[in-house]
């Protein structure tokens, strides 16, 4: 089993050992909460937006090793020929490199220059030594090709053999920022954010907030020498990773925020959900996110903290109880996973502090969490999770309206609902968009009430992915889970209420044209 998955097992398995964490009051706003009800209702309370969405709201956690193994053609030094067409649908998306745990051991010097002249290294513990063909140089070119944005996770830990001297790592980070500044001057993308380490608070690392802050400060200082506009992000906790030493997530986060307040006002969080014991329900994970935001606000009341979901994904039930959970890997890429990911994206869109959400993970290997699959001829095609993200991105508008959702719970979902929604408009109020998930195995009818919509008909289209089997996936059949599109006229009555119907087990979007006056 890959070391990355073992780390995740050790951390996520511990979550449910602390009942007090699961039972905390929710600190999220009303728009984020779904009220359990006998009826399904969607209420748009105002035409004034609660926040704006930008292209970087969508992102991908790019684990460089599985990406190189599955989506990079080293013979031609480019991405898989069919990958471009799938990623071009996400202009401005963020690609987090070199990914998660692997970023804690990557020495960037080994990934630049002519590929044929790069050294063979033991980059990860779960593979034999190999050459980095998808290194920093190729990553920057990839970002430019797909019209994306670059995100770099700085190695402040060391290597596969253990920790290195913090000052040495800081100097290497400074050298990297100088190198990347040169590349930017040559026309390649700059770095949107520098993330200071990956999950060093948990698993075998178990760094204290003081140690992490001190080490991160050293790296940030060196990076700033060559990139004066560098912006930094530090990871906060979403579960009690250090409960064994008496530190709660709130205590950890507040200490970290305090010690990094001169360098950092933006934070990262990793949310894995919908599969006990490793992944709690989406609402409980959202509560942890909102708690982390509240902690940052408490420590820095004069600064609006921003937060990024730099990793998020569905975890299958019992995935990490038995570390040998290979038989459950397909559940990380099936329709249920797609619904869970869409659920999280819809909720995140309603939290103004959330700047972006990066799905785990951008690869097409046979391991867990693939966004893509390959047929016997090597042709690349999307999985169910990709299609969920794709239809959301296609229907994204910039202004998020205050949307209250009440829902039945015929699915018996731990989160207490079948339906989650959000409504958006464009800047000119010429379009209206709705994102929705239906976790139930039944078609769902909901009443949509919106101010200023009395006696109004909005023409447009309904796009969705759905199947009668929640385990449906595209592992063996490229066309099993694919978007379906139908024209629709949404008719609001004299009370300003319209009715929508969502297929069973579905992710849906409605893109509608507003009337011209």
Coordinates of C-alpha atoms in Angstrom, one line a residue:
X1 CA 0.0 0.0 0.0
X2 CA 1.2 3.5 -0.8
X3 CA 2.6 5.5 2.1
X4 CA 0.2 8.3 1.1
X5 CA -2.8 6.2 1.8
X6 CA -1.3 4.9 5.1
X7 CA -0.9 8.5 6.3
X8 CA -4.6 9.2 5.4
X9 CA -5.7 6.0 7.2
X10 CA -3.9 6.9 10.4
X11 CA -5.3 10.4 10.4
X12 CA -8.8 9.8 9.3
X13 CA -9.4 6.6 11.3
X14 CA -8.7 8.7 14.4
X15 CA -11.5 11.1 13.7
X16 CA -14.3 9.0 15.0
X17 CA -12.5 8.1 18.2
X18 CA -13.5 11.6 19.5
X19 CA -17.2 11.8 19.8
X20 CA -17.2 15.3 21.2
X21 CA -15.8 16.5 17.8
X22 CA -18.7 15.0 15.9
X23 CA -21.3 16.4 18.2
X24 CA -20.2 20.1 18.0
X25 CA -22.7 22.8 17.2
X26 CA -22.6 24.0 13.7
X27 CA -20.9 27.3 13.2
X28 CA -21.8 27.7 9.5
X29 CA -24.3 30.3 8.2
X30 CA -27.9 29.4 7.4
X31 CA -27.2 29.3 3.7
X32 CA -24.8 26.4 4.2
X33 CA -27.2 24.4 6.4
X34 CA -29.9 22.1 4.9
X35 CA -33.0 21.8 7.0
X36 CA -34.5 18.4 7.2
X37 CA -38.2 18.7 6.2
X38 CA -41.2 16.8 4.9
X39 CA -41.0 18.9 1.7
X40 CA -38.2 20.0 -0.7
X41 CA -38.0 23.7 -1.0
X42 CA -35.5 26.2 -2.3
X43 CA -35.8 29.8 -1.4
X44 CA -33.7 32.7 -2.9
X45 CA -34.0 35.4 -0.2
X46 CA -32.5 38.3 -2.1
X47 CA -31.0 39.4 -5.4
X48 CA -28.0 40.7 -3.5
X49 CA -25.1 38.3 -3.8
X50 CA -23.4 36.9 -0.7
X51 CA -20.2 36.4 -2.6
X52 CA -18.6 36.0 -6.0
X53 CA -17.1 33.0 -7.6
X54 CA -13.9 33.2 -9.8
X55 CA -12.3 30.6 -12.0
X56 CA -9.9 29.5 -9.3
X57 CA -12.9 28.2 -7.3
X58 CA -12.4 25.0 -9.2
X59 CA -9.1 23.2 -8.8
X60 CA -7.3 19.9 -8.8
X61 CA -4.9 18.3 -6.4
X62 CA -2.2 17.2 -8.9
X63 CA -0.2 14.3 -7.3
X64 CA 2.8 14.5 -9.5
X65 CA 3.8 10.8 -9.3
X66 CA 0.5 9.2 -10.3
X67 CA 0.0 12.0 -12.8
X68 CA 3.4 11.2 -14.4
X69 CA 2.6 7.5 -14.4
X70 CA -0.8 7.9 -16.0
X71 CA -1.3 11.2 -17.8
X72 CA 2.1 12.2 -18.9
X73 CA 3.7 11.0 -22.2
X74 CA 7.5 11.1 -21.5
X75 CA 8.3 10.2 -25.1
X76 CA 6.9 13.5 -26.4
X77 CA 7.3 15.5 -23.1
X78 CA 3.6 16.4 -23.0
X79 CA 0.3 15.5 -21.3
X80 CA -1.8 12.7 -22.7
X81 CA -3.1 13.9 -26.1
X82 CA -6.7 13.6 -25.0
X83 CA -6.3 15.3 -21.6
X84 CA -6.2 18.8 -23.0
X85 CA -9.8 18.7 -24.3
X86 CA -11.1 17.6 -20.9
X87 CA -9.2 20.2 -18.9
X88 CA -9.9 23.1 -21.3
X89 CA -13.4 23.1 -19.9
X90 CA -11.9 24.5 -16.6
X91 CA -10.2 27.8 -17.7
X92 CA -8.5 29.5 -14.8
X93 CA -8.6 26.4 -12.6
X94 CA -5.8 25.8 -10.0
X95 CA -3.5 22.8 -10.2
X96 CA -1.8 22.0 -6.9
X97 CA 1.7 20.7 -7.4
X98 CA 3.5 18.5 -6.4
X99 CA 0.5 17.3 -4.6
X100 CA 0.1 16.1 -1.0
X101 CA 2.4 13.8 0.9
X102 CA 4.8 13.5 -2.0
X103 CA 5.5 17.2 -1.8
X104 CA 7.1 16.7 1.6
X105 CA 10.0 14.7 0.1
X106 CA 10.5 16.3 -3.4
X107 CA 13.7 18.1 -4.0
X108 CA 12.9 20.5 -6.8
X109 CA 16.5 20.6 -8.2
X110 CA 15.9 17.0 -9.3
X111 CA 13.0 17.9 -11.5
X112 CA 14.4 20.7 -13.8
X113 CA 16.7 20.9 -16.8
X114 CA 16.8 18.4 -19.7
X115 CA 14.8 15.3 -18.7
X116 CA 17.5 13.0 -20.1
X117 CA 20.0 14.5 -17.7
X118 CA 17.9 14.4 -14.6
X119 CA 19.0 12.0 -11.8
X120 CA 17.2 8.8 -10.8
X121 CA 15.9 9.3 -7.2
X122 CA 13.9 7.5 -4.5
X123 CA 11.1 10.1 -4.6
X124 CA 8.6 8.0 -2.8
X125 CA 8.9 4.9 -0.5
X126 CA 6.3 2.8 -2.5
X127 CA 8.2 2.8 -5.8
X128 CA 11.7 1.9 -7.0
X129 CA 13.9 4.9 -7.9
X130 CA 12.9 6.7 -11.1
X131 CA 13.4 10.0 -13.0
X132 CA 11.1 13.0 -12.7
X133 CA 9.8 13.4 -16.2
X134 CA 6.9 15.6 -15.0
X135 CA 9.0 18.1 -13.1
X136 CA 8.7 21.8 -12.3
X137 CA 9.6 22.8 -15.9
X138 CA 6.9 20.5 -17.4
X139 CA 4.4 21.6 -14.8
X140 CA 4.7 25.2 -15.7
X141 CA 4.3 24.5 -19.4
X142 CA 1.3 22.3 -18.6
X143 CA -0.3 25.1 -16.6
X144 CA 0.2 27.5 -19.6
X145 CA -1.2 24.9 -22.0
X146 CA -4.4 24.3 -20.1
X147 CA -4.9 28.0 -19.2
X148 CA -4.7 27.2 -15.5
X149 CA -3.1 28.7 -12.4
X150 CA -0.1 27.4 -10.6
X151 CA 0.0 26.4 -6.9
X152 CA 3.2 25.1 -5.2
X153 CA 3.4 23.1 -2.0
X154 CA 6.8 23.9 -0.5
X155 CA 8.9 21.1 1.0
X156 CA 9.6 22.1 4.6
X157 CA 10.0 18.6 5.8
X158 CA 12.9 16.8 4.1
X159 CA 13.1 13.5 2.2
X160 CA 12.1 9.9 2.2
X161 CA 14.7 9.2 4.9
X162 CA 13.3 11.8 7.3
X163 CA 13.6 15.4 8.3
X164 CA 16.2 17.8 7.0
X165 CA 17.6 21.0 8.5
X166 CA 15.0 23.7 8.4
X167 CA 17.4 26.4 7.2
X168 CA 18.6 24.2 4.4
X169 CA 15.1 23.6 3.2
X170 CA 14.3 27.3 3.5
X171 CA 17.3 28.2 1.3
X172 CA 16.2 25.6 -1.2
X173 CA 12.7 27.2 -1.2
X174 CA 14.3 30.5 -1.8
X175 CA 16.3 29.1 -4.7
X176 CA 13.1 27.7 -6.1
X177 CA 11.3 31.0 -6.0
X178 CA 14.3 32.6 -7.8
X179 CA 14.1 29.9 -10.5
X180 CA 10.3 30.4 -10.9
X181 CA 10.7 34.1 -11.1
X182 CA 13.1 33.6 -14.0
X183 CA 10.6 31.3 -15.6
X184 CA 7.9 33.9 -15.2
X185 CA 10.0 36.4 -16.9
X186 CA 10.3 34.0 -19.8
X187 CA 6.5 33.9 -20.2
X188 CA 5.5 31.0 -18.0
X189 CA 2.9 31.3 -15.3
X190 CA 3.7 32.6 -11.8
X191 CA 2.7 31.0 -8.6
X192 CA -0.8 31.9 -7.3
X193 CA -0.1 30.7 -3.8
X194 CA 2.7 29.0 -1.9
X195 CA 1.4 26.3 0.5
X196 CA 3.8 25.8 3.4
X197 CA 4.1 22.0 3.8
X198 CA 1.5 19.3 3.6
X199 CA -0.3 17.7 6.6
X200 CA 2.7 18.0 8.9
X201 CA 0.5 18.2 12.0
X202 CA -0.7 14.6 11.6
X203 CA 0.3 10.9 11.1
X204 CA 4.0 10.2 11.7
X205 CA 5.0 13.8 11.4
X206 CA 2.9 15.1 14.3
X207 CA 4.5 18.6 14.3
X208 CA 3.3 21.1 16.9
X209 CA 1.8 24.4 15.7
X210 CA 4.9 26.2 17.0
X211 CA 7.3 23.9 15.1
X212 CA 5.3 24.2 11.9
X213 CA 5.1 28.0 12.2
X214 CA 8.7 28.4 12.9
X215 CA 9.8 26.2 10.0
X216 CA 7.3 27.8 7.6
X217 CA 8.4 31.3 8.6
X218 CA 11.9 30.5 7.5
X219 CA 10.8 29.2 4.1
X220 CA 8.4 32.1 3.6
X221 CA 11.2 34.6 4.3
X222 CA 13.5 33.1 1.7
X223 CA 10.8 32.8 -0.9
X224 CA 10.0 36.5 -0.4
X225 CA 13.6 37.5 -1.2
X226 CA 12.9 36.6 -4.8
X227 CA 9.1 36.9 -5.0
X228 CA 8.1 40.0 -3.1
X229 CA 4.4 39.4 -4.1
X230 CA 4.4 35.8 -2.8
X231 CA 1.2 34.9 -0.9
X232 CA 1.3 32.0 1.5
X233 CA -1.2 29.4 2.8
X234 CA -0.9 27.2 5.9
X235 CA -2.9 24.1 6.7
X236 CA -5.4 24.1 9.6
X237 CA -6.9 21.1 11.2
X238 CA -10.4 19.7 10.5
X239 CA -10.2 16.9 13.1
X240 CA -8.3 16.3 16.4
X241 CA -5.0 15.0 14.9
X242 CA -3.2 15.8 18.1
X243 CA -5.7 14.8 20.7
X244 CA -3.2 12.3 22.1
X245 CA -1.2 15.3 23.4
X246 CA -4.3 17.2 24.5
X247 CA -4.6 19.7 21.7
X248 CA -8.0 20.2 20.0
X249 CA -8.3 21.4 16.4
X250 CA -9.4 24.8 17.7
X251 CA -6.3 25.1 20.0
X252 CA -4.0 23.9 17.2
X253 CA -5.5 26.3 14.7
X254 CA -5.4 29.3 17.0
X255 CA -1.8 28.7 17.9
X256 CA -0.9 28.3 14.3
X257 CA -2.7 31.5 13.2
X258 CA -1.1 33.5 16.0
X259 CA 2.4 32.4 15.2
X260 CA 2.0 32.9 11.4
X261 CA 0.0 36.1 11.5
X262 CA 2.8 38.2 10.0
X263 CA 3.2 35.9 7.0
X264 CA -0.2 34.2 6.5
X265 CA -3.9 35.3 6.4
X266 CA -5.0 32.5 4.1
X267 CA -5.4 28.8 5.1
X268 CA -5.8 25.4 3.6
X269 CA -8.0 22.6 4.9
X270 CA -8.4 19.0 3.7
X271 CA -11.9 17.5 3.8
X272 CA -12.6 13.8 3.2
X273 CA -16.2 12.8 3.7
X274 CA -19.2 10.4 3.3
X275 CA -17.5 7.2 4.5
X276 CA -17.3 6.3 8.1
X277 CA -15.1 5.9 10.0
X278 CA -12.6 7.8 7.9
X279 CA -15.0 10.4 6.4
X280 CA -17.9 12.0 8.3
X281 CA -20.9 13.5 6.5
X282 CA -20.5 16.6 4.5
X283 CA -22.3 18.8 7.1
X284 CA -19.9 17.7 9.8
X285 CA -16.9 18.4 7.7
X286 CA -18.4 21.8 6.8
X287 CA -18.8 22.5 10.5
X288 CA -15.1 21.8 11.0
X289 CA -14.3 24.2 8.1
X290 CA -16.4 27.0 9.6
X291 CA -14.9 26.4 13.0
X292 CA -11.4 26.9 11.5
X293 CA -12.5 30.1 9.9
X294 CA -14.0 31.2 13.2
X295 CA -10.7 30.5 15.0
X296 CA -8.7 32.5 12.5
X297 CA -11.2 35.4 12.9
X298 CA -10.9 35.2 16.6
X299 CA -7.1 35.4 16.5
X300 CA -7.0 38.2 13.8
X301 CA -10.3 40.1 14.1
X302 CA -9.1 42.9 11.9
X303 CA -8.3 40.6 8.9
X304 CA -10.8 38.6 6.9
X305 CA -9.3 35.1 6.7
X306 CA -9.6 33.2 3.5
X307 CA -9.5 29.4 3.2
X308 CA -8.9 26.9 0.4
X309 CA -10.0 23.3 0.3
X310 CA -6.7 22.1 -1.2
X311 CA -7.8 18.5 -1.0
X312 CA -11.3 17.1 -0.9
X313 CA -12.9 13.9 -1.9
X314 CA -15.4 11.2 -0.9
X315 CA -14.0 8.3 1.2
X316 CA -15.7 4.9 0.9
X317 CA -17.2 3.5 4.1
X318 CA -14.7 1.4 6.1
X319 CA -12.0 2.3 3.6
X320 CA -9.3 2.6 6.1
X321 CA -10.4 0.1 8.8
X322 CA -8.6 -2.5 6.7
X323 CA -5.5 -0.8 5.1
X324 CA -5.8 -3.3 2.3
X325 CA -9.0 -1.7 0.9
X326 CA -8.2 -2.1 -2.8
X327 CA -11.6 -3.7 -3.5
X328 CA -13.2 -0.4 -2.5
X329 CA -11.1 1.8 -4.7
X330 CA -13.8 2.0 -7.4
X331 CA -16.1 3.7 -4.8
X332 CA -13.8 6.7 -4.9
X333 CA -14.8 7.3 -8.5
X334 CA -18.4 6.2 -8.8
X335 CA -21.7 8.1 -8.9
X336 CA -22.0 8.3 -5.1
X337 CA -18.5 9.9 -5.0
X338 CA -19.6 12.3 -7.8
X339 CA -22.7 13.3 -5.8
X340 CA -20.6 13.8 -2.6
X341 CA -18.0 16.0 -4.4
X342 CA -20.8 18.1 -6.0
X343 CA -22.5 18.4 -2.6
X344 CA -19.3 19.8 -1.1
X345 CA -18.8 22.2 -4.0
X346 CA -22.3 23.5 -3.7
X347 CA -21.8 24.1 0.0
X348 CA -18.4 25.7 -0.4
X349 CA -19.8 28.1 -2.9
X350 CA -22.0 29.5 -0.1
X351 CA -19.2 30.2 2.3
X352 CA -17.7 33.5 1.4
X353 CA -14.3 32.7 2.9
X354 CA -13.8 29.7 0.7
X355 CA -11.7 30.8 -2.3
X356 CA -11.3 27.4 -4.0
X357 CA -11.8 23.7 -3.7
X358 CA -9.3 21.2 -5.3
X359 CA -10.6 17.8 -5.9
X360 CA -8.4 14.8 -5.1
X361 CA -6.9 13.8 -7.4
X362 CA -5.9 14.5 -11.0
X363 CA -4.7 11.2 -12.4
X364 CA -5.9 8.3 -14.5
X365 CA -4.1 5.4 -12.7
X366 CA -5.6 2.2 -11.3
X367 CA -5.4 3.6 -7.8
X368 CA -8.1 5.3 -5.7
X369 CA -9.6 8.7 -6.6
X370 CA -9.0 8.8 -10.4
X371 CA -10.7 11.5 -12.4
X372 CA -9.9 9.6 -15.7
X373 CA -9.8 6.1 -17.0
X374 CA -8.2 4.4 -20.0
X375 CA -9.5 1.7 -22.3
X376 CA -7.5 -1.1 -23.7
X377 CA -6.2 1.1 -26.5
X378 CA -4.9 3.7 -24.1
X379 CA -7.7 6.2 -24.9
X380 CA -8.5 8.5 -22.0
X381 CA -12.0 9.3 -20.9
X382 CA -13.6 11.0 -17.8
X383 CA -15.0 9.3 -14.7
X384 CA -18.2 10.2 -12.9
X385 CA -16.5 12.7 -10.6
X386 CA -15.1 14.6 -13.5
X387 CA -18.5 14.9 -15.1
X388 CA -20.1 16.2 -11.9
X389 CA -17.4 18.9 -11.7
X390 CA -17.7 19.6 -15.4
X391 CA -21.5 20.3 -15.4
X392 CA -21.1 22.5 -12.3
X393 CA -18.3 24.5 -14.0
X394 CA -20.2 24.9 -17.2
X395 CA -23.1 26.4 -15.3
X396 CA -21.1 28.6 -12.9
X397 CA -22.1 32.2 -12.7
X398 CA -20.2 34.8 -10.7
X399 CA -22.8 36.0 -8.2
X400 CA -24.0 33.6 -5.5
X401 CA -27.4 34.4 -4.1
X402 CA -28.5 33.6 -0.6
X403 CA -30.2 30.2 -1.0
X404 CA -32.0 28.4 1.7
X405 CA -32.7 24.7 1.1
X406 CA -35.1 22.4 3.0
X407 CA -35.1 18.7 2.2
X408 CA -36.6 15.3 2.8
X409 CA -34.2 12.5 3.8
X410 CA -35.5 9.5 1.9
X411 CA -31.9 8.5 1.3
X412 CA -31.3 8.2 5.1
X413 CA -28.1 10.2 4.6
X414 CA -26.2 10.9 7.8
X415 CA -26.2 14.6 6.8
X416 CA -30.0 14.6 7.1
X417 CA -31.0 15.5 3.5
X418 CA -31.5 14.4 0.0
X419 CA -31.3 17.8 -1.7
X420 CA -28.7 20.6 -1.6
X421 CA -28.8 23.6 -3.9
X422 CA -27.4 27.0 -4.7
X423 CA -28.6 29.7 -7.1
X424 CA -26.3 32.1 -9.0
X425 CA -26.7 35.0 -11.4
X426 CA -24.3 36.8 -13.8
X427 CA -23.2 40.4 -13.3
X428 CA -25.8 41.7 -15.7
X429 CA -28.7 39.6 -14.3
X430 CA -29.3 38.2 -17.7
X431 CA -28.8 34.6 -16.6
X432 CA -29.8 32.4 -13.6
X433 CA -28.1 29.2 -12.7
X434 CA -28.9 26.5 -10.2
X435 CA -26.7 23.7 -8.9
X436 CA -28.3 20.7 -7.1
X437 CA -27.7 17.2 -5.9
X438 CA -30.3 14.5 -5.2
X439 CA -28.9 11.8 -2.9
X440 CA -32.2 9.8 -3.0
X441 CA -32.9 6.8 -5.2
X442 CA -36.2 8.5 -6.1
X443 CA -36.9 11.4 -8.4
X444 CA -37.2 14.5 -6.3
X445 CA -39.6 17.4 -6.8
X446 CA -38.7 20.7 -5.3
X447 CA -40.4 24.1 -5.1
X448 CA -38.2 27.1 -6.0
X449 CA -39.2 30.5 -4.7
X450 CA -37.3 33.5 -5.8
X451 CA -37.9 37.2 -5.2
X452 CA -39.1 39.2 -8.3
X453 CA -40.1 36.1 -10.3
X454 CA -43.9 36.3 -10.2
X455 CA -45.6 35.2 -13.4
X456 CA -42.3 34.6 -15.1
X457 CA -41.1 32.0 -17.5
X458 CA -37.4 31.3 -17.8
X459 CA -36.3 29.3 -20.8
X460 CA -33.0 27.3 -20.6
X461 CA -31.6 23.8 -20.2
X462 CA -31.3 21.1 -17.5
X463 CA -28.1 19.1 -17.5
X464 CA -27.5 16.2 -15.2
X465 CA -25.7 12.9 -14.5
X466 CA -27.8 10.1 -12.9
X467 CA -28.3 6.4 -12.8
X468 CA -30.6 4.0 -10.9
X469 CA -27.6 2.4 -9.4
X470 CA -25.6 4.7 -7.1
X471 CA -22.5 2.4 -7.7
X472 CA -22.6 3.3 -11.4
X473 CA -19.2 4.3 -12.8
X474 CA -17.1 4.6 -15.9
X475 CA -14.3 2.2 -15.1
X476 CA -15.2 -0.3 -17.8
X477 CA -17.7 1.7 -19.8
X478 CA -16.8 5.2 -20.9
X479 CA -20.4 6.1 -21.5
X480 CA -22.1 4.7 -18.5
X481 CA -22.2 7.9 -16.5
X482 CA -22.4 10.9 -18.9
X483 CA -24.3 14.2 -18.9
X484 CA -27.8 14.4 -20.3
X485 CA -29.2 17.7 -21.5
X486 CA -32.8 18.7 -22.1
X487 CA -34.4 22.0 -22.8
X488 CA -36.6 23.4 -20.0
X489 CA -39.0 26.2 -19.3
X490 CA -39.1 27.1 -15.6
X491 CA -42.5 28.7 -15.0
X492 CA -43.0 30.8 -11.8
X493 CA -46.6 31.2 -10.7
X494 CA -48.3 34.3 -9.2
X495 CA -46.7 33.5 -5.9
X496 CA -43.2 33.4 -7.5
X497 CA -42.8 29.7 -7.1
X498 CA -41.6 27.2 -9.8
X499 CA -41.3 23.4 -9.6
X500 CA -38.2 21.5 -10.6
X501 CA -37.7 17.7 -10.8
X502 CA -34.3 16.0 -10.2
X503 CA -33.6 12.5 -11.3
X504 CA -32.7 9.8 -8.7
X505 CA -29.0 9.7 -7.6
X506 CA -28.1 12.9 -9.5
X507 CA -26.1 16.0 -9.9
X508 CA -28.0 18.6 -11.8
X509 CA -27.6 22.1 -13.2
X510 CA -30.2 24.5 -14.6
X511 CA -29.0 27.3 -16.9
X512 CA -31.8 29.8 -17.5
X513 CA -32.2 33.0 -19.4
X514 CA -33.7 35.9 -17.5
X515 CA -36.5 38.0 -19.1
X516 CA -35.6 41.2 -20.8
X517 CA -37.6 44.3 -19.8

